[in-house]
Every structure is written in C-alpha cells, then in structure tokens.
N, CA, C and O atoms as a DFTB+ gen file, in Angstrom:
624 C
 N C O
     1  1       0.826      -1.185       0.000
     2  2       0.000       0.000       0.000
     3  2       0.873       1.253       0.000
     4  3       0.525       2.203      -0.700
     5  1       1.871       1.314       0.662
     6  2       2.788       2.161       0.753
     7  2       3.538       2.605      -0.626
     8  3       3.898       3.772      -0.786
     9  1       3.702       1.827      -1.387
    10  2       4.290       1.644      -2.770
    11  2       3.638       2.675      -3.701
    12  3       4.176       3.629      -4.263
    13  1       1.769       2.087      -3.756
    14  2       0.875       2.550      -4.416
    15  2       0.889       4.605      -4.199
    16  3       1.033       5.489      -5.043
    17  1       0.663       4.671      -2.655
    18  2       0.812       5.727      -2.228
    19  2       1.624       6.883      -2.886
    20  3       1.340       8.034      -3.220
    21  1       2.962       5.970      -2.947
    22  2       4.307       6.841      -3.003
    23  2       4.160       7.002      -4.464
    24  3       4.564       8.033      -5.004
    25  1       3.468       5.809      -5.309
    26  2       3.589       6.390      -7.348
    27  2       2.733       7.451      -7.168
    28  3       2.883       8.579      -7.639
    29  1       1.607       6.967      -6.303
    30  2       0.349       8.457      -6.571
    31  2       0.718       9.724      -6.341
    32  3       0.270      10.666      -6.994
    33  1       1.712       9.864      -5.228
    34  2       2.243      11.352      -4.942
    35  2       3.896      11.293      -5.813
    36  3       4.670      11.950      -5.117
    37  1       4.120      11.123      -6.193
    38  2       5.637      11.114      -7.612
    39  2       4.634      11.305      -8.718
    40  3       4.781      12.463      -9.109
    41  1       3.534      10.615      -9.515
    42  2       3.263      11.473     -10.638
    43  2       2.600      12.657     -10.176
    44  3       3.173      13.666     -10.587
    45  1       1.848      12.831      -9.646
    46  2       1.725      14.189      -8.882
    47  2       2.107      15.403      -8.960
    48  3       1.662      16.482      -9.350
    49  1       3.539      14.753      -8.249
    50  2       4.472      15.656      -8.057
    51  2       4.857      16.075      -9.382
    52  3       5.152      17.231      -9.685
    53  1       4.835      14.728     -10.434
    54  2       5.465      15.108     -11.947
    55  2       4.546      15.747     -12.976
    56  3       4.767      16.478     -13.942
    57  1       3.734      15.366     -12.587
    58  2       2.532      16.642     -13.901
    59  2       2.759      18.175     -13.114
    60  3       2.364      19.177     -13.710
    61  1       3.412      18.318     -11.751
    62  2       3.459      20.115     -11.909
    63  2       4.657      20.786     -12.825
    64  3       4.689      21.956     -13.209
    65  1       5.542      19.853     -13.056
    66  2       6.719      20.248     -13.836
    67  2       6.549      19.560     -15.305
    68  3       6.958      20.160     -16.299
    69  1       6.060      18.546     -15.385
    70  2       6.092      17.721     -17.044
    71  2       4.843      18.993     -17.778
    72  3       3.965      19.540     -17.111
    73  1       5.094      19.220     -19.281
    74  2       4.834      19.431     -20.018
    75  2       4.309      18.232     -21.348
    76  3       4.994      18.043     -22.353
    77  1       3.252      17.668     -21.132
    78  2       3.076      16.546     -22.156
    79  2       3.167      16.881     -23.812
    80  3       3.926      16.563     -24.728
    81  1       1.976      17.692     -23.665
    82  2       1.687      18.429     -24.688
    83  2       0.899      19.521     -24.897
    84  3       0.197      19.731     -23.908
    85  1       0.681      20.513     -26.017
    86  2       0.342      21.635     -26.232
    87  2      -1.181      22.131     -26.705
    88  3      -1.832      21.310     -27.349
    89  1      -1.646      23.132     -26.486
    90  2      -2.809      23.532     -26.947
    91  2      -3.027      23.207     -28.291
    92  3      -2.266      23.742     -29.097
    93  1      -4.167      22.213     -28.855
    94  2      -4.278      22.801     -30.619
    95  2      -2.980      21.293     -31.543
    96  3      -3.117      20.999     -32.730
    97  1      -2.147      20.784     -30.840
    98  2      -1.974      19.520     -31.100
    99  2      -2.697      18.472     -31.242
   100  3      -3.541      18.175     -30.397
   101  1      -2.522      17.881     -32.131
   102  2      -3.452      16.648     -32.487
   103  2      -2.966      15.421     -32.583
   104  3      -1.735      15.386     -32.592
   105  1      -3.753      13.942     -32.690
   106  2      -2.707      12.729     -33.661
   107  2      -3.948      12.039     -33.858
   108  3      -5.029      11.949     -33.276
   109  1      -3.313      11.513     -35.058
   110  2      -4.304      10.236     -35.578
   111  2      -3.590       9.058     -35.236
   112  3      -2.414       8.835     -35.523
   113  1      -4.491       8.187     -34.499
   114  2      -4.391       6.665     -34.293
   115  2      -4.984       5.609     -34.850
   116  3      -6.202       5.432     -34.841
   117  1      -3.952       4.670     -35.489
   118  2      -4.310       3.434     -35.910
   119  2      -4.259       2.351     -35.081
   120  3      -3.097       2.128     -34.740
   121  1      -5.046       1.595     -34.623
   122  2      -5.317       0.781     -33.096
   123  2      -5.309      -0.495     -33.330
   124  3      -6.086      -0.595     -34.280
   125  1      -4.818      -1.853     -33.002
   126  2      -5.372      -3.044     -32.604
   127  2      -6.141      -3.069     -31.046
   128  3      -5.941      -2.144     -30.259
   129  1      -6.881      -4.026     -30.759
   130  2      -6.781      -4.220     -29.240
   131  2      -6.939      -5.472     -28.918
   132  3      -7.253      -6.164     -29.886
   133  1      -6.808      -6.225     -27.583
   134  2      -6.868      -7.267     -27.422
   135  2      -7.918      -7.787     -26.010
   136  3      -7.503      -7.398     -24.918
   137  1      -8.829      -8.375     -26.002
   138  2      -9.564      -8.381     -24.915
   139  2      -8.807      -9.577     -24.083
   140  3      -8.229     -10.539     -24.590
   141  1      -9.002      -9.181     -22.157
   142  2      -8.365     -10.446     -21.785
   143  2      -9.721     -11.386     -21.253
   144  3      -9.555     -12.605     -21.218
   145  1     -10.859     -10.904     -20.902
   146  2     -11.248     -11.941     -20.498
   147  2     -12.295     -13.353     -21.949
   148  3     -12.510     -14.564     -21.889
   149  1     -12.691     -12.084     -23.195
   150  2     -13.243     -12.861     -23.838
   151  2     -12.341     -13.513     -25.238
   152  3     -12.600     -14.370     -26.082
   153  1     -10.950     -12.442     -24.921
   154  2      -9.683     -12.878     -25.918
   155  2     -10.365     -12.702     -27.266
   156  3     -10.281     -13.750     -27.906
   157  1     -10.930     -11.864     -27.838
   158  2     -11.447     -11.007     -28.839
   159  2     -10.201     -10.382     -29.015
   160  3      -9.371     -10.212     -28.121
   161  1     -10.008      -9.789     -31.069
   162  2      -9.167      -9.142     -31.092
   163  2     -10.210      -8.128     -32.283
   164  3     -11.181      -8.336     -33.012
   165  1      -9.388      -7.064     -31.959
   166  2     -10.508      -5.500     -32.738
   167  2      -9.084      -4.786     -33.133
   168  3      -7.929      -4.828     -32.709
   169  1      -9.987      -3.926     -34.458
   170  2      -8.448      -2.386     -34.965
   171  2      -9.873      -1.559     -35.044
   172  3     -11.035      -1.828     -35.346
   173  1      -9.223      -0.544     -34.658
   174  2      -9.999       0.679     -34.976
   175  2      -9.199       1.752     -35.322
   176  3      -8.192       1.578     -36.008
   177  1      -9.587       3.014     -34.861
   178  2      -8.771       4.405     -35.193
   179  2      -9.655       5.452     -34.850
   180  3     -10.847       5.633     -35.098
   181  1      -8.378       6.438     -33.904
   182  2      -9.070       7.444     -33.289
   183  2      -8.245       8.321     -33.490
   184  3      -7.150       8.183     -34.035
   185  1      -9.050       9.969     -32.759
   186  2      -8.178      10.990     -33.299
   187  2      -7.965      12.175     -31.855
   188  3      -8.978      12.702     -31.395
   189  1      -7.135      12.365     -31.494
   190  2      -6.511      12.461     -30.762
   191  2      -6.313      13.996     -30.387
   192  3      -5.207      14.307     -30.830
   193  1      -6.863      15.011     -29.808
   194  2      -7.135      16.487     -29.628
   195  2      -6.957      17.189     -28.263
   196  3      -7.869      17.127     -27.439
   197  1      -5.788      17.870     -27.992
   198  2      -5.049      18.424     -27.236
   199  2      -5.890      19.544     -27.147
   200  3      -5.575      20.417     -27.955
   201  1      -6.806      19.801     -26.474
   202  2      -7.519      21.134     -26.343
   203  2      -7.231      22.214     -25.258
   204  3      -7.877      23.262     -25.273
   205  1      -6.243      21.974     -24.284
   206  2      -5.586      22.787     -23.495
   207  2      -4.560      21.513     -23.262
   208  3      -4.656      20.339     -23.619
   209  1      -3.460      22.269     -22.460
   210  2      -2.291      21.640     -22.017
   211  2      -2.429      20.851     -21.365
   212  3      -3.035      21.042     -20.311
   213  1      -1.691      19.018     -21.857
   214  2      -1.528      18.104     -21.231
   215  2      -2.719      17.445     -20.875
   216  3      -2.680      16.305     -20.412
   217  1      -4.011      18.186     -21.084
   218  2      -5.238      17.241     -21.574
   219  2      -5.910      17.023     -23.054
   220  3      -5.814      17.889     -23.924
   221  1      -6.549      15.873     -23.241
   222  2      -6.439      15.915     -25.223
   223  2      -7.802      14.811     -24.875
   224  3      -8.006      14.234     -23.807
   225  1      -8.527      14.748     -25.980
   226  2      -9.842      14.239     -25.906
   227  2      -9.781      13.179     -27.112
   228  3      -9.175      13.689     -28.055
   229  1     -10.149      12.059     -27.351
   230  2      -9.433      11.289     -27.900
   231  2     -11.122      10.426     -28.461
   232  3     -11.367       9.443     -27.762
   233  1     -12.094      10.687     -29.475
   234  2     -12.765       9.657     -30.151
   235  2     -12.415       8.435     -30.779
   236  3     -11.586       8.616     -31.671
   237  1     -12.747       7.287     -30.628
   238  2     -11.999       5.902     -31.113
   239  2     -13.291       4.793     -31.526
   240  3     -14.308       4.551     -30.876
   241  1     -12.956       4.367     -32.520
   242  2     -14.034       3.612     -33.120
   243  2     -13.463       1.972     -33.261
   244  3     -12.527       1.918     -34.059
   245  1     -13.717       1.033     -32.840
   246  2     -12.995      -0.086     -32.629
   247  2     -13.907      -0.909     -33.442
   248  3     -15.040      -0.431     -33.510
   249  1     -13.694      -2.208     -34.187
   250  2     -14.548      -3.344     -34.802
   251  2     -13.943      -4.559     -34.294
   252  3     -12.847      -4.948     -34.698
   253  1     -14.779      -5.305     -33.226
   254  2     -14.625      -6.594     -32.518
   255  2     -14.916      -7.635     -33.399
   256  3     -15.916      -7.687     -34.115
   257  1     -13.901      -8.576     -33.325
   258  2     -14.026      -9.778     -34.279
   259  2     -14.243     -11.473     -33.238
   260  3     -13.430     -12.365     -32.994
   261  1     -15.772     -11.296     -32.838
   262  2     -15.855     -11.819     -32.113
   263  2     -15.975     -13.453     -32.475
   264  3     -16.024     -13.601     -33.696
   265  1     -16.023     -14.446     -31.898
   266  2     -16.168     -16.038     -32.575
   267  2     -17.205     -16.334     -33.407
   268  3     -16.921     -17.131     -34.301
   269  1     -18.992     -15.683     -33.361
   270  2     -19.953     -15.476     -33.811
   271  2     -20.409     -14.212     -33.496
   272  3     -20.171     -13.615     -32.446
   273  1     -21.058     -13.821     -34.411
   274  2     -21.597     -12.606     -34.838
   275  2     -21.053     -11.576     -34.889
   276  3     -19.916     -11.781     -35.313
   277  1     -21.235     -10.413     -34.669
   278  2     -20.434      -8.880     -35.199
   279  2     -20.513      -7.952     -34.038
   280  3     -21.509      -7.912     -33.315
   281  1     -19.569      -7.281     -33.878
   282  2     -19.520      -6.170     -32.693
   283  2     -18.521      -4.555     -32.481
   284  3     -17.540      -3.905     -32.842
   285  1     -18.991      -4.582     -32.135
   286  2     -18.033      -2.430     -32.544
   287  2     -18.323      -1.694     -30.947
   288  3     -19.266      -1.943     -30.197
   289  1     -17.686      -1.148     -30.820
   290  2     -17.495      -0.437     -29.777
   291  2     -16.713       1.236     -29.921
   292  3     -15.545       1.353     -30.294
   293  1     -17.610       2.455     -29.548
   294  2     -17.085       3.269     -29.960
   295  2     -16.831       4.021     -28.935
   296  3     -17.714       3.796     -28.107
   297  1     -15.813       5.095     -28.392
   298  2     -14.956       5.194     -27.226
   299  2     -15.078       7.020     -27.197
   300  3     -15.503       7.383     -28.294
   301  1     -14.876       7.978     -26.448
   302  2     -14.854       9.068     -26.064
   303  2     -14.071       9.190     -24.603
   304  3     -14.651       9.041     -23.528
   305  1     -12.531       9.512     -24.757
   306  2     -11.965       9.589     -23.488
   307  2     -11.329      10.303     -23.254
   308  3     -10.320      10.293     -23.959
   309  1     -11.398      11.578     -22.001
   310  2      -9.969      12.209     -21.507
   311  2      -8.988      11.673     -21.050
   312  3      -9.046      11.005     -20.018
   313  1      -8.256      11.796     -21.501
   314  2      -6.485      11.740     -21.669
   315  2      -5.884      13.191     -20.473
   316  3      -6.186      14.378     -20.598
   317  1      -4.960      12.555     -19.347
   318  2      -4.675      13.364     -18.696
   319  2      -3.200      13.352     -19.179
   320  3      -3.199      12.337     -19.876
   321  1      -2.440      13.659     -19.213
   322  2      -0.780      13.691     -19.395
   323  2       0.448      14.070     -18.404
   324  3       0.955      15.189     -18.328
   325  1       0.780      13.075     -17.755
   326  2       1.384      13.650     -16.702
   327  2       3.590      13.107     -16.896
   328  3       4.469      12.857     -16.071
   329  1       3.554      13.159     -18.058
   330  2       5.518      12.698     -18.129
   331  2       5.146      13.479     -19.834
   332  3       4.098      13.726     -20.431
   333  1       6.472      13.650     -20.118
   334  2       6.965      14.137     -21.080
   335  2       8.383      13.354     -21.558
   336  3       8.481      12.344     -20.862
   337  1       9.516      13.461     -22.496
   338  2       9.811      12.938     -23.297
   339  2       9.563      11.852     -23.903
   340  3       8.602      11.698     -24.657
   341  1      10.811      10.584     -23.499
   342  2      10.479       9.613     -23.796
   343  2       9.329       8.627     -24.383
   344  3       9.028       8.008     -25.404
   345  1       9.066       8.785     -23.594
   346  2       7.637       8.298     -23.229
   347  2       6.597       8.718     -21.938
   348  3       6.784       8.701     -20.722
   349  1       5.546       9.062     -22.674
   350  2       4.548      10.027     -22.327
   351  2       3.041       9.660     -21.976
   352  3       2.104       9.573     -22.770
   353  1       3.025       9.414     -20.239
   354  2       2.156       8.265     -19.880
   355  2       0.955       9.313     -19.849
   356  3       1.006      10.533     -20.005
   357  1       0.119       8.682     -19.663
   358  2      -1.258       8.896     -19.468
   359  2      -2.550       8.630     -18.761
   360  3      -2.965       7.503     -19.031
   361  1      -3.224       9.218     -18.046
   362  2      -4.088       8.388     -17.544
   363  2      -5.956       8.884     -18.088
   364  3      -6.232      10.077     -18.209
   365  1      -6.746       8.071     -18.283
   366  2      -7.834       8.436     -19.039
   367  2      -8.819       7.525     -18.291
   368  3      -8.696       6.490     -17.636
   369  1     -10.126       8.531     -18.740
   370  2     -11.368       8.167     -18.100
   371  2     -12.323       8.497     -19.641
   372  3     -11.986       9.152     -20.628
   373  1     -13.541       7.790     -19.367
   374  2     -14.288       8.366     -20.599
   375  2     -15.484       7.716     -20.670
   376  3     -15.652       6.745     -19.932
   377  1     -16.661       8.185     -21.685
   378  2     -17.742       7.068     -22.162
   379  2     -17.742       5.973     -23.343
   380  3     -17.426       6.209     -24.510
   381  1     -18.107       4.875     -22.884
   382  2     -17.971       3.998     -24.268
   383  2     -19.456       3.068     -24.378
   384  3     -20.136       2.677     -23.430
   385  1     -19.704       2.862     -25.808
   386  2     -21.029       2.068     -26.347
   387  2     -20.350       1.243     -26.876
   388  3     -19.385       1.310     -27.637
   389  1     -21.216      -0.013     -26.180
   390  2     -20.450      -1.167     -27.365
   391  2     -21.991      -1.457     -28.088
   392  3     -23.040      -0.988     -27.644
   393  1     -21.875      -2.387     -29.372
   394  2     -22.783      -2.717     -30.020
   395  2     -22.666      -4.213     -30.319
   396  3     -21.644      -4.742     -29.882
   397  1     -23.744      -5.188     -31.152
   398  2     -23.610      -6.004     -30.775
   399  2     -24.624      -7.330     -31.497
   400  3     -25.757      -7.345     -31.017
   401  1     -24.456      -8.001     -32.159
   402  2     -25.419      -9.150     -33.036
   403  2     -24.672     -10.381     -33.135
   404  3     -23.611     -10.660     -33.692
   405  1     -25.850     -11.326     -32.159
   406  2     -24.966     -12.240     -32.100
   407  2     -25.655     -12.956     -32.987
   408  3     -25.878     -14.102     -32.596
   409  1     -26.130     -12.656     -34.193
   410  2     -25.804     -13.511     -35.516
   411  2     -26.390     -12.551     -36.872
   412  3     -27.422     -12.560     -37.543
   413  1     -25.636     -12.067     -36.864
   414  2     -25.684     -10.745     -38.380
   415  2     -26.486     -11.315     -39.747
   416  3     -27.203     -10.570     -40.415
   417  1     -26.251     -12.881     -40.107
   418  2     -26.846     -12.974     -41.279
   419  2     -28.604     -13.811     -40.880
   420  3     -28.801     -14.782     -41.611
   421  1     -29.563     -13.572     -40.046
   422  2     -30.610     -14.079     -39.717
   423  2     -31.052     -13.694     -38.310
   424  3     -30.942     -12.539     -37.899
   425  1     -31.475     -14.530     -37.697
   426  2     -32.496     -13.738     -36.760
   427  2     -31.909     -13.923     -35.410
   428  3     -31.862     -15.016     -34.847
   429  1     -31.476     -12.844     -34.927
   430  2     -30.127     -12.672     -33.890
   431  2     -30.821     -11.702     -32.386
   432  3     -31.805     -11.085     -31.979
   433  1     -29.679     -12.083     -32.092
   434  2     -29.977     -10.855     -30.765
   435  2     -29.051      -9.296     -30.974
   436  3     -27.825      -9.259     -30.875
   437  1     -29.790      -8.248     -31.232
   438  2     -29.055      -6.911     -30.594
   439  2     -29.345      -6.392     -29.913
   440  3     -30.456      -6.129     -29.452
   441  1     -27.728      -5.938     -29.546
   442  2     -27.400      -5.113     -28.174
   443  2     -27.215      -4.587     -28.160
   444  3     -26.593      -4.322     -29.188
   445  1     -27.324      -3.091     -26.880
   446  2     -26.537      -1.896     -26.688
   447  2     -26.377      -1.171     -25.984
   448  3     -27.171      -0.252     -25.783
   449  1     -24.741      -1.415     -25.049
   450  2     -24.169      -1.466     -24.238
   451  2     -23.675       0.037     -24.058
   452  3     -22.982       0.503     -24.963
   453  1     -24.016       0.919     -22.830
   454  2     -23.850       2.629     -22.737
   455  2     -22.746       1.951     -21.440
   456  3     -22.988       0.924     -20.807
   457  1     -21.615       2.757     -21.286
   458  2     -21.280       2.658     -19.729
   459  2     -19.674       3.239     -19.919
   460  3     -19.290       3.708     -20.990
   461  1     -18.973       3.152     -18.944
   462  2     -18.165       4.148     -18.809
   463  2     -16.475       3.283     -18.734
   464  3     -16.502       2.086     -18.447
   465  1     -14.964       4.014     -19.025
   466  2     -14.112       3.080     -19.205
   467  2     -13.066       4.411     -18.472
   468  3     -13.279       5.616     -18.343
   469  1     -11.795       3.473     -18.064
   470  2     -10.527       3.819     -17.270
   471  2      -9.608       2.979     -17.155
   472  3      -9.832       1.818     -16.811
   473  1      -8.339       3.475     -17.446
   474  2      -7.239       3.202     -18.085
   475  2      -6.197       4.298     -17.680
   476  3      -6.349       5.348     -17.055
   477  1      -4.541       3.429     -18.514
   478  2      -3.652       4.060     -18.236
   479  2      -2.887       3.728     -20.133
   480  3      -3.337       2.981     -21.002
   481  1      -1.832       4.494     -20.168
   482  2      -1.469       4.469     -21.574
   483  2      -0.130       4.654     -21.857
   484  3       0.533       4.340     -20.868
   485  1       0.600       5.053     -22.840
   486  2       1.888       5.624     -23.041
   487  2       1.842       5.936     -24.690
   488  3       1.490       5.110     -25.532
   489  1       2.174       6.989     -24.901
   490  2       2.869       7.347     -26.553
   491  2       4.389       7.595     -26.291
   492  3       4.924       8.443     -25.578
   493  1       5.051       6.403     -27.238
   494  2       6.438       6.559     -27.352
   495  2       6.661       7.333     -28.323
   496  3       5.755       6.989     -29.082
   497  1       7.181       8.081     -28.813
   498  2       7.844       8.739     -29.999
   499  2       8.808       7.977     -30.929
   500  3      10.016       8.007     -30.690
   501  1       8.381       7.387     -31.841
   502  2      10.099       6.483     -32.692
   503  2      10.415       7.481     -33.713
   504  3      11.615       7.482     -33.986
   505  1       9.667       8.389     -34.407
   506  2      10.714       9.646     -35.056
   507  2       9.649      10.685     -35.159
   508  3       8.670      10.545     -34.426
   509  1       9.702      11.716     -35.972
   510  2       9.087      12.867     -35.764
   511  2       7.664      12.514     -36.685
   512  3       6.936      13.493     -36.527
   513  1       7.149      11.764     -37.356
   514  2       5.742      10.904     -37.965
   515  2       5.130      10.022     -37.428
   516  3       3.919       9.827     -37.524
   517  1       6.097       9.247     -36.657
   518  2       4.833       8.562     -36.283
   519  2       5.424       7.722     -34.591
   520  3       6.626       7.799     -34.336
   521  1       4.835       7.262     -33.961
   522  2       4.600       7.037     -32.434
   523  2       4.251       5.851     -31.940
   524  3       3.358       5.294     -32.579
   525  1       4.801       5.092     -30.701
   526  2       4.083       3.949     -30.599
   527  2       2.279       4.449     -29.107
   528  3       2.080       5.347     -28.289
   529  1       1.724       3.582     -29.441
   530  2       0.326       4.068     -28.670
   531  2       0.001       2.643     -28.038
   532  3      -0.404       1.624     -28.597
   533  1       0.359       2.930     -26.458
   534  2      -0.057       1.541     -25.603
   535  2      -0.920       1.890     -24.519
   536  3      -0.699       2.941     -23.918
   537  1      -1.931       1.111     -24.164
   538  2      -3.290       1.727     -23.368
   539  2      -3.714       0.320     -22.715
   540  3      -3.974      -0.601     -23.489
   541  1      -3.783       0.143     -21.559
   542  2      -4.752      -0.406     -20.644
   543  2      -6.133      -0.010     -20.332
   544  3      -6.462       1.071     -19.844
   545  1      -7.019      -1.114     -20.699
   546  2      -8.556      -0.023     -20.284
   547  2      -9.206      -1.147     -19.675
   548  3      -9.119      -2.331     -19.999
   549  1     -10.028      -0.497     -18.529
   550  2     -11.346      -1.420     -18.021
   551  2     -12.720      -1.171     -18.478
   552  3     -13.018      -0.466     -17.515
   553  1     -13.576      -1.186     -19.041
   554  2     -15.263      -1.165     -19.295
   555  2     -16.041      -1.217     -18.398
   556  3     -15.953      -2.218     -17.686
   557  1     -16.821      -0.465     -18.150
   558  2     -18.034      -1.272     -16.764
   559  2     -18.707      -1.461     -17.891
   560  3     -18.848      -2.630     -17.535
   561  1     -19.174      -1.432     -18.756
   562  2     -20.702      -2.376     -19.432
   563  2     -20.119      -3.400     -19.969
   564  3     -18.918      -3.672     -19.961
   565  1     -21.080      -4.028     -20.488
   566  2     -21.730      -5.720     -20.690
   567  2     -20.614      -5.677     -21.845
   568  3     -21.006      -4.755     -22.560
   569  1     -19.312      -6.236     -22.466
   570  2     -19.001      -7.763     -21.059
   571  2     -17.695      -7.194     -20.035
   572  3     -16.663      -7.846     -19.874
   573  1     -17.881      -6.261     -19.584
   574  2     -16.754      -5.822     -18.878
   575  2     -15.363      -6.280     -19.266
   576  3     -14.638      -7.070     -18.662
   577  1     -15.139      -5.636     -20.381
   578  2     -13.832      -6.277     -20.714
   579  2     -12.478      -5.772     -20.266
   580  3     -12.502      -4.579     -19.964
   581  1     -11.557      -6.239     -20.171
   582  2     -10.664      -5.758     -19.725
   583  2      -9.231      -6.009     -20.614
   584  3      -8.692      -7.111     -20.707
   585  1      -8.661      -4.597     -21.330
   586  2      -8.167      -5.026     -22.404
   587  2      -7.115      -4.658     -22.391
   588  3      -6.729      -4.237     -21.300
   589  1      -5.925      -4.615     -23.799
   590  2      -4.817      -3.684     -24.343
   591  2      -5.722      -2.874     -25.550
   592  3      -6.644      -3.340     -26.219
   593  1      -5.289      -1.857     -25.582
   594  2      -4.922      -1.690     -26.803
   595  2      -3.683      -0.956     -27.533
   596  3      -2.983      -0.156     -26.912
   597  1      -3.497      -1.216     -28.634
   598  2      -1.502      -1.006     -29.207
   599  2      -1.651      -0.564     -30.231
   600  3      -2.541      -1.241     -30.745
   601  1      -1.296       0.277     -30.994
   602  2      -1.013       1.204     -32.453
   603  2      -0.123       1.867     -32.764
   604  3       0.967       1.864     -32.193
   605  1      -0.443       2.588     -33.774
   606  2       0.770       3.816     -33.799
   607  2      -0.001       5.342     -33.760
   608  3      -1.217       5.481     -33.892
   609  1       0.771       6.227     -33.592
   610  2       0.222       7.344     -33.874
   611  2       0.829       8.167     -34.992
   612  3       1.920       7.779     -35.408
   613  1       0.250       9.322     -35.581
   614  2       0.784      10.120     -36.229
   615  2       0.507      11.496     -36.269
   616  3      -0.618      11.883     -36.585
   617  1       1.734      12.556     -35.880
   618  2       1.281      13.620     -35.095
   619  2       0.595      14.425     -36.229
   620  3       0.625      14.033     -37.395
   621  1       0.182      15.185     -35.970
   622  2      -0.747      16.376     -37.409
   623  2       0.367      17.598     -37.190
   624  3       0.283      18.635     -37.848
C-alpha cells in the first residue's frame, strides 16, 4: 500500500513540472486491441485532440471480431498527461457504447451497451511521424472487458 501511495504522490508531483503536450496539437491513431477476459481481437482508429495543455480528448471507433456474430465499440476519453519525453504516460477516463449481433446474417440478438471506461497508456515517440500508442482499459458495461490496446500514432 505504501508503494501505491508513493507512485500516486511522484506522478503528482510530476505533472506540476512535465509538459506533455500543447494547446491545438493533435494525432491520428491506428489501433489493434486485445480483450483479456473474452480474448477477442478489434483495430480501430481514433483521433486524438489536445484542447488545453496536457489534456487531449481522444474519439476511437474499434470493430470486434468476435467467434460469432459482429460487434463495434465506440470510445470518447480524456487523456490526462502527466511525463513528457520519452515516453509520455497517461491516464484516461471516458464514455464507451459497445454494439452487438450475435448472428448478423438471420435472426439474432441486438445489443446496446452505454457505460463508462478507465485506463492508463503511453505514446512513445520512434521519429518525428509517427509514435508507438499503448493503453490499458477497463469497461463497466456488458461484457466488462478488460483489455490492451496497441497502435501507432501520427502527429498532425
């Protein structure tokens, strides 16, 4: 517990001095993700909007390739930014809908899943175009998944 404590007050301490990023910066993301509990794999792509310093608002549209039937999940999350160079962690909260037919060509069940997601992330920089993009997220709605997701970015 003590451990936990001591990261919570060190980034803290490090978003009063880190500079993530800037007003009016942007990036486009190209996404895989990986679910752990239903081991689903999805790509999507989101776009990535720095609207004041070191916070950026981030829309993401994902397509789940589930064992039967079809599924999408579309994402709205603040992005807090608290490290700079290297690698540039993140922590995010947001709303997400998943959608949902569990059999697309005949007479199926649909779904549709409203509820809310939180996570942690990192954009590495590998040259001045393009970025690596790594994200931990939890879901509270139906199926509570608990995932990665990994891409690249590319700054605007």
């Amino acid at each position: 517990m003590k451990k936990v404590i001591l990261l919570f007050f060190a980034c803290f301490a490090l978003s009063f001095v880190a500079s993530a990023q800037t007003q009016g910066d942007s990036r486009l993301h190209v996404l895989g993700s990986y679910g752990l509990r239903y081991k689903y794999f999805g790509v999507g792509a989101g776009f990535e909007y720095f609207f004041v310093d070191n916070f950026a608002i981030m829309p993401s549209y994902t397509k789940i390739f589930p064992n039967v039937g079809k599924a999408s999940n579309f994402s709205a999350d603040l992005r807090y930014y608290v490290s700079v160079g290297t690698s540039q962690l993140y922590f995010m909260a947001g709303y997400s809908q998943s959608w949902e037919n569990t059999n697309p060509d005949g007479a199926g069940t649909k779904r549709n899943y409203k509820g809310a997601n939180v996570g942690v992330g990192a954009y590495i920089p590998m040259t001045e175009w393009v970025g690596l993009s790594t994200e931990f997220k939890a879901q509270s709605q139906y199926p509570r998944e608990v995932g990665f997701r990994f891409g690249f970015a590319f700054p605007l």
